[in-house]
Structure formats: structure tokens, C-alpha cells
mmCIF file of C-alpha atoms in Angstrom:
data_model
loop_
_atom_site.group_PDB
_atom_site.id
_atom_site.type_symbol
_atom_site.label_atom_id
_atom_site.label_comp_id
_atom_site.label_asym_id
_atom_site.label_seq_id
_atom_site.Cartn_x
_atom_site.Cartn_y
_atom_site.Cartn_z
ATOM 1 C CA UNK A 1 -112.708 24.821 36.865
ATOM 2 C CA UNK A 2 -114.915 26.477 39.735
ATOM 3 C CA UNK A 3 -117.617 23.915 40.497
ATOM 4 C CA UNK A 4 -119.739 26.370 40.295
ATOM 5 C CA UNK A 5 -118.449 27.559 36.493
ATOM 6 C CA UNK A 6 -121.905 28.579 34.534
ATOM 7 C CA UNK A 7 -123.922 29.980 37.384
ATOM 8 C CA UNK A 8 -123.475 33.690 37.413
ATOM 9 C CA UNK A 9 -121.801 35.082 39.967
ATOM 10 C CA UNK A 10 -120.309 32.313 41.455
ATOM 11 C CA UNK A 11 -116.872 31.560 39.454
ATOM 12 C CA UNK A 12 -114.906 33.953 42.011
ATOM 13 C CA UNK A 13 -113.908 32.418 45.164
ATOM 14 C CA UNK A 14 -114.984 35.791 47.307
ATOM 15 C CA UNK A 15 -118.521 35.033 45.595
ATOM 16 C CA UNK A 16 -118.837 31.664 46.355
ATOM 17 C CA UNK A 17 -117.250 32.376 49.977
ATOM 18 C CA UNK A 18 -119.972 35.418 50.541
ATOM 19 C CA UNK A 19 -122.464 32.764 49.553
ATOM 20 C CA UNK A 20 -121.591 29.912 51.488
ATOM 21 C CA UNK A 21 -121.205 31.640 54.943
ATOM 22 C CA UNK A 22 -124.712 33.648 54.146
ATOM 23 C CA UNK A 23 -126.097 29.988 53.726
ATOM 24 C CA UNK A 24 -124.955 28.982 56.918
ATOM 25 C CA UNK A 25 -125.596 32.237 58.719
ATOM 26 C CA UNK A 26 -121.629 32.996 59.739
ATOM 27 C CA UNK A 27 -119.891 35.874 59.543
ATOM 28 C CA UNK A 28 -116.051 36.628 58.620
ATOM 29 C CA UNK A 29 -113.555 38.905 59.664
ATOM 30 C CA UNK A 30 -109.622 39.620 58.334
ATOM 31 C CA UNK A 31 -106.154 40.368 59.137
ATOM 32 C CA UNK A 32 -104.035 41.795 56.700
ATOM 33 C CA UNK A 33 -100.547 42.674 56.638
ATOM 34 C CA UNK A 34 -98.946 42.389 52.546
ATOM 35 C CA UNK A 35 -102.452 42.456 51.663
ATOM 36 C CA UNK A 36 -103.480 45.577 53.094
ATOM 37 C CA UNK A 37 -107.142 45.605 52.564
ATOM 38 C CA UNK A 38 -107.436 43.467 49.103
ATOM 39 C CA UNK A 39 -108.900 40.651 50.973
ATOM 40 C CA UNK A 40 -111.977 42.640 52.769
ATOM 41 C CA UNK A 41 -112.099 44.814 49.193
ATOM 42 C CA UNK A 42 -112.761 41.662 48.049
ATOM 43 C CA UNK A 43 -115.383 40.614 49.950
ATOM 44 C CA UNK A 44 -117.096 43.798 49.862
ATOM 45 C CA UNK A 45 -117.193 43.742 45.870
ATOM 46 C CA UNK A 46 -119.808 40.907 45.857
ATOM 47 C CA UNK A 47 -123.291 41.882 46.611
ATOM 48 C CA UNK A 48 -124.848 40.806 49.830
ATOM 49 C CA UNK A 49 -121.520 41.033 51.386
ATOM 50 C CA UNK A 50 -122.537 43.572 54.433
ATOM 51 C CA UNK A 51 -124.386 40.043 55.593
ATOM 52 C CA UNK A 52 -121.494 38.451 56.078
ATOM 53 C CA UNK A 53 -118.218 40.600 56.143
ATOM 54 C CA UNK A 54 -118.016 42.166 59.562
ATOM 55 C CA UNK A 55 -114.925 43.867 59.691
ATOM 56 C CA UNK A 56 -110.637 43.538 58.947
ATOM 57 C CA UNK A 57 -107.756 45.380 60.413
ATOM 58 C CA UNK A 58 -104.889 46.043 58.221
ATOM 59 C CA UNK A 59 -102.338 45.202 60.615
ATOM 60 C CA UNK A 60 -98.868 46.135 58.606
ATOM 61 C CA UNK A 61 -96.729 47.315 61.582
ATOM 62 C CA UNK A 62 -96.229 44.238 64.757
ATOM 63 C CA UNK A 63 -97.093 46.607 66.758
ATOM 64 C CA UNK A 64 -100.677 46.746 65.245
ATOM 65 C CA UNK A 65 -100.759 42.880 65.197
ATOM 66 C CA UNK A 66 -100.112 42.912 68.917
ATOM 67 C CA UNK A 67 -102.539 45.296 70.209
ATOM 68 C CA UNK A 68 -105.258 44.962 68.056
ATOM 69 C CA UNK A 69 -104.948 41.451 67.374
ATOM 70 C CA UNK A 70 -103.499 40.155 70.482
ATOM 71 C CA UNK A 71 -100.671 38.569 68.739
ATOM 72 C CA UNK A 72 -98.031 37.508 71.122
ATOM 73 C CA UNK A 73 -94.816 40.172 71.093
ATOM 74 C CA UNK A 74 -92.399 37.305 72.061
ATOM 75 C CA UNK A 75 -93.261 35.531 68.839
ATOM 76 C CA UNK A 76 -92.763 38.225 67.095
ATOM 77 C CA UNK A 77 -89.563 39.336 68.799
ATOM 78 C CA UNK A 78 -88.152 35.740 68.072
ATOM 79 C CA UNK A 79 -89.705 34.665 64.453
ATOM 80 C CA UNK A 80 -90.357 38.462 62.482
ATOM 81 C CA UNK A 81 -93.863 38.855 61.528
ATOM 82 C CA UNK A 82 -93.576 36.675 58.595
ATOM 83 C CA UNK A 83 -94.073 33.275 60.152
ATOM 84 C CA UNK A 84 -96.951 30.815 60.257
ATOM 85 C CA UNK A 85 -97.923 30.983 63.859
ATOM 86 C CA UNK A 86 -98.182 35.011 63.746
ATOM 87 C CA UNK A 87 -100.526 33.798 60.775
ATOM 88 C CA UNK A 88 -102.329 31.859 62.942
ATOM 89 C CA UNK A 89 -102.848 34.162 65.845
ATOM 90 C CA UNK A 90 -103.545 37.145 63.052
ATOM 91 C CA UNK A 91 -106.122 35.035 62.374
ATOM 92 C CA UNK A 92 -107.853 33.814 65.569
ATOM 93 C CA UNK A 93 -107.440 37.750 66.666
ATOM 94 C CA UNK A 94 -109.539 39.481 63.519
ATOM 95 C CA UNK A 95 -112.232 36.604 64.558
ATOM 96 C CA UNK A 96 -111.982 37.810 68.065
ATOM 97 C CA UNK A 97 -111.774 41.633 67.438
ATOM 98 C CA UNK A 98 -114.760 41.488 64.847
ATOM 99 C CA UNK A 99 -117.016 38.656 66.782
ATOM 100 C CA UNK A 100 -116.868 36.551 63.484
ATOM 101 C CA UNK A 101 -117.138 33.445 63.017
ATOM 102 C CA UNK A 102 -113.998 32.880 60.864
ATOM 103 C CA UNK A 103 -110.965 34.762 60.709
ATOM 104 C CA UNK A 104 -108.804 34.831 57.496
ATOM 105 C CA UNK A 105 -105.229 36.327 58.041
ATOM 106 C CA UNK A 106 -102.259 37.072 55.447
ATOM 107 C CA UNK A 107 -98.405 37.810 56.134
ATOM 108 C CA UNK A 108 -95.947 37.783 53.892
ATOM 109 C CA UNK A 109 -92.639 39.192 52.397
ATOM 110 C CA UNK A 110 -94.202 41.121 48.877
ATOM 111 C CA UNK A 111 -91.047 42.625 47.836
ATOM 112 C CA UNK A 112 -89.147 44.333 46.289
ATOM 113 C CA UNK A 113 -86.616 42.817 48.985
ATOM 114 C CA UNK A 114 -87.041 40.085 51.707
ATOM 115 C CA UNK A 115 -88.611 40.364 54.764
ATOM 116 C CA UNK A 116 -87.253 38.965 58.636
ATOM 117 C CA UNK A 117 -85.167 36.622 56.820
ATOM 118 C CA UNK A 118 -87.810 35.420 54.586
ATOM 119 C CA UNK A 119 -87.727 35.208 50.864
ATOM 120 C CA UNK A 120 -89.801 37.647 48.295
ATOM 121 C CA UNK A 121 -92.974 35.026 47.375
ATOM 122 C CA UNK A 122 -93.259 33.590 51.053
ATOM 123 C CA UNK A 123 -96.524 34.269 52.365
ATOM 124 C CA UNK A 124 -98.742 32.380 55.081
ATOM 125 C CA UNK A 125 -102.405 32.519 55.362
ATOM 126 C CA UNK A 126 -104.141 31.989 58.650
ATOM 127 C CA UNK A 127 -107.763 30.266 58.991
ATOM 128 C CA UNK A 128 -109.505 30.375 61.855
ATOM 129 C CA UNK A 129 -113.050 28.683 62.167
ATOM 130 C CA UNK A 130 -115.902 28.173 64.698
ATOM 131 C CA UNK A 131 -114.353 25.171 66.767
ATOM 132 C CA UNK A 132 -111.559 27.652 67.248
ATOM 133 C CA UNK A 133 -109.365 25.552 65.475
ATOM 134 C CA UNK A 134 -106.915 27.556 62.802
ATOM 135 C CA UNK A 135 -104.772 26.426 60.340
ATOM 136 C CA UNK A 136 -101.952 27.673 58.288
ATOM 137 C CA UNK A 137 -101.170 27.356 54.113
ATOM 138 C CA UNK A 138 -97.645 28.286 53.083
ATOM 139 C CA UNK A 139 -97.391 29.565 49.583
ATOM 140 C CA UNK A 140 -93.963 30.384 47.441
ATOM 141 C CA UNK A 141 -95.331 32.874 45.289
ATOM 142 C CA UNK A 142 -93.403 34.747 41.803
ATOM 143 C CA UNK A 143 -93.974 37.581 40.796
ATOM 144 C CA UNK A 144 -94.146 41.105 41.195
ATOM 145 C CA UNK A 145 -94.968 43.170 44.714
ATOM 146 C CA UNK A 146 -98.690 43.711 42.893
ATOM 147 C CA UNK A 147 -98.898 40.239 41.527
ATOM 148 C CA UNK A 148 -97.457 39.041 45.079
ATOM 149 C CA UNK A 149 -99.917 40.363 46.947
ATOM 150 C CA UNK A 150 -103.239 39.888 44.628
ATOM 151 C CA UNK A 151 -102.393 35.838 44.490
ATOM 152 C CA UNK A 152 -102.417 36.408 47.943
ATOM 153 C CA UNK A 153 -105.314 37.868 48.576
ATOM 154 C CA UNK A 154 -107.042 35.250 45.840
ATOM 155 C CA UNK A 155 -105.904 32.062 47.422
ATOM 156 C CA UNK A 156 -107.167 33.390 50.910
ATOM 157 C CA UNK A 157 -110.682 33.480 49.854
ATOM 158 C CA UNK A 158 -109.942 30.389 47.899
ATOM 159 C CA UNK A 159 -108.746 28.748 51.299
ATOM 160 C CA UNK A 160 -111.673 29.914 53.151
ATOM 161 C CA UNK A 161 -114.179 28.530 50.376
ATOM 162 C CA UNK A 162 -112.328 24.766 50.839
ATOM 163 C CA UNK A 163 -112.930 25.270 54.880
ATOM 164 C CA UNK A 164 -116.535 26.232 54.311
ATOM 165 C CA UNK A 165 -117.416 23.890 51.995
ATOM 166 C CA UNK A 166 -115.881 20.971 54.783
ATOM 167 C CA UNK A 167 -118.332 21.775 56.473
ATOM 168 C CA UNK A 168 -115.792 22.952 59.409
#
């Protein structure tokens, strides 16, 4: 149960996450490849969001996630687009690109078939905070392409909530 269960409009993660960066006066910014846009939409649903949510690129094709988001093309070339450190630089490069504090990323193989040699379910979601630092959670997801990618986009802003309420 949300810790926050009973307060209203705090029992989705993209509320509590709006909340907690306007609190500490950050900002956020996203990458999205399987999610295409359901992690910003998400953002933007909760009220006040505009404070906080400065911007996301929907970065499906590498070539997009190279150019816009600086991601390297050798990594791509040698892992597919579906691997944790294109995650991780997807991530780092929306925080760059938007001048956010954090950077939340997603990549992923949604289905219906698998993606550079990675199974349907397999996504990785890229953090990147303040200290630059980033970090990368693997998820083996079931499901449908919809239900794929809207678990996805969920346990980003579920990821970012844990970082911000570290403290990190």
C-alpha cells in the first residue's frame, strides 16, 4: 500500500513523484522508446505538473537516441537498443537535452515478437539524478504489447519516487 494511501491525490506514483520533486524544487525530463510518451502523459495528468516536467523525447528509432540523446552509436551497433547501458545513457541524455534535474529513460522489447535478441517482457529503465549518477532496473514483464508497455511506464515513475524519496 502507497504510504501515502488516504491522502487524495497521492496513491499514484506520477502524483507522489510530481510532488516530491516540486518540494525539492527539481525538475524531470524522459526518454522513451516502448513507452512512447506514456511516461511524460503521465506526468502531465497530475496537476502542478508544468512545475516540474520539463520536457521527453520519444526516441523509438537509434538513430533518434543518438542524436538527440547523445547515446553512443557503437553501443548500439554492438548491444541493439534494448540493453541497460543504452538505458542509462537514454537517461543521462533527456536530463541533458531538457536541463532537468533527473532523467527517467525506458527501452524495451513490447512485442508482439522479440527485439535485438531480447525476449518480449524485457525492459530496462534508466535513472539519472543530480550527482550525475544513473542507475538501471531490469524488469521481465507478461503480458500483452499494451499491458507491456503501461507496467512500464508505471514502474518508471515508481522508480523515480524510491530515488526521490532517498533523498539522492
Amino acid at each position: 500500500m502507497s504510504p501515502h494511501a488516504g491522502q487524495p491525490g497521492l496513491d499514484r506514483p506520477q502524483e507522489q513523484a510530481v510532488r516530491l520533486l516540486r518540494e525539492r524544487g527539481q525538475s524531470v525530463a524522459t526518454a522513451e522508446s516502448l513507452t512512447a510518451g506514456l511516461i511524460s502523459a503521465s506526468l502531465a495528468e497530475v496537476p502542478g505538473a508544468s512545475a516540474v516536467l520539463r520536457g521527453g523525447v520519444v526516441s523509438y528509432a537509434a538513430e533518434v537516441k543518438e542524436r538527440l540523446l547523445g547515446v553512443d552509436p557503437g553501443l548500439i551497433a554492438a548491444r541493439g537498443t534494448v540493453d541497460p547501458d543504452v538505458a542509462r545513457e537514454m537517461a543521462r541524455g533527456a536530463r541533458r537535452a531538457c536541463a532537468a534535474d533527473w532523467g527517467v529513460s525506458a527501452t524495451g522489447a513490447a512485442g508482439p515478437e522479440p527485439h535485438d535478441g531480447k525476449p518480449v517482457g524485457t525492459v530496462y529503465l534508466g535513472i539519472a539524478g543530480p550527482e550525475e549518477t544513473a542507475e538501471v532496473v531490469e524488469l521481465h514483464l507478461t503480458g500483452g504489447r499494451q499491458r507491456i508497455r503501461t507496467e512500464s511506464a508505471r514502474r518508471a515513475m515508481e522508480t523515480l519516487v524510491e530515488h526521490l524519496s532517498r533523498g539522492r
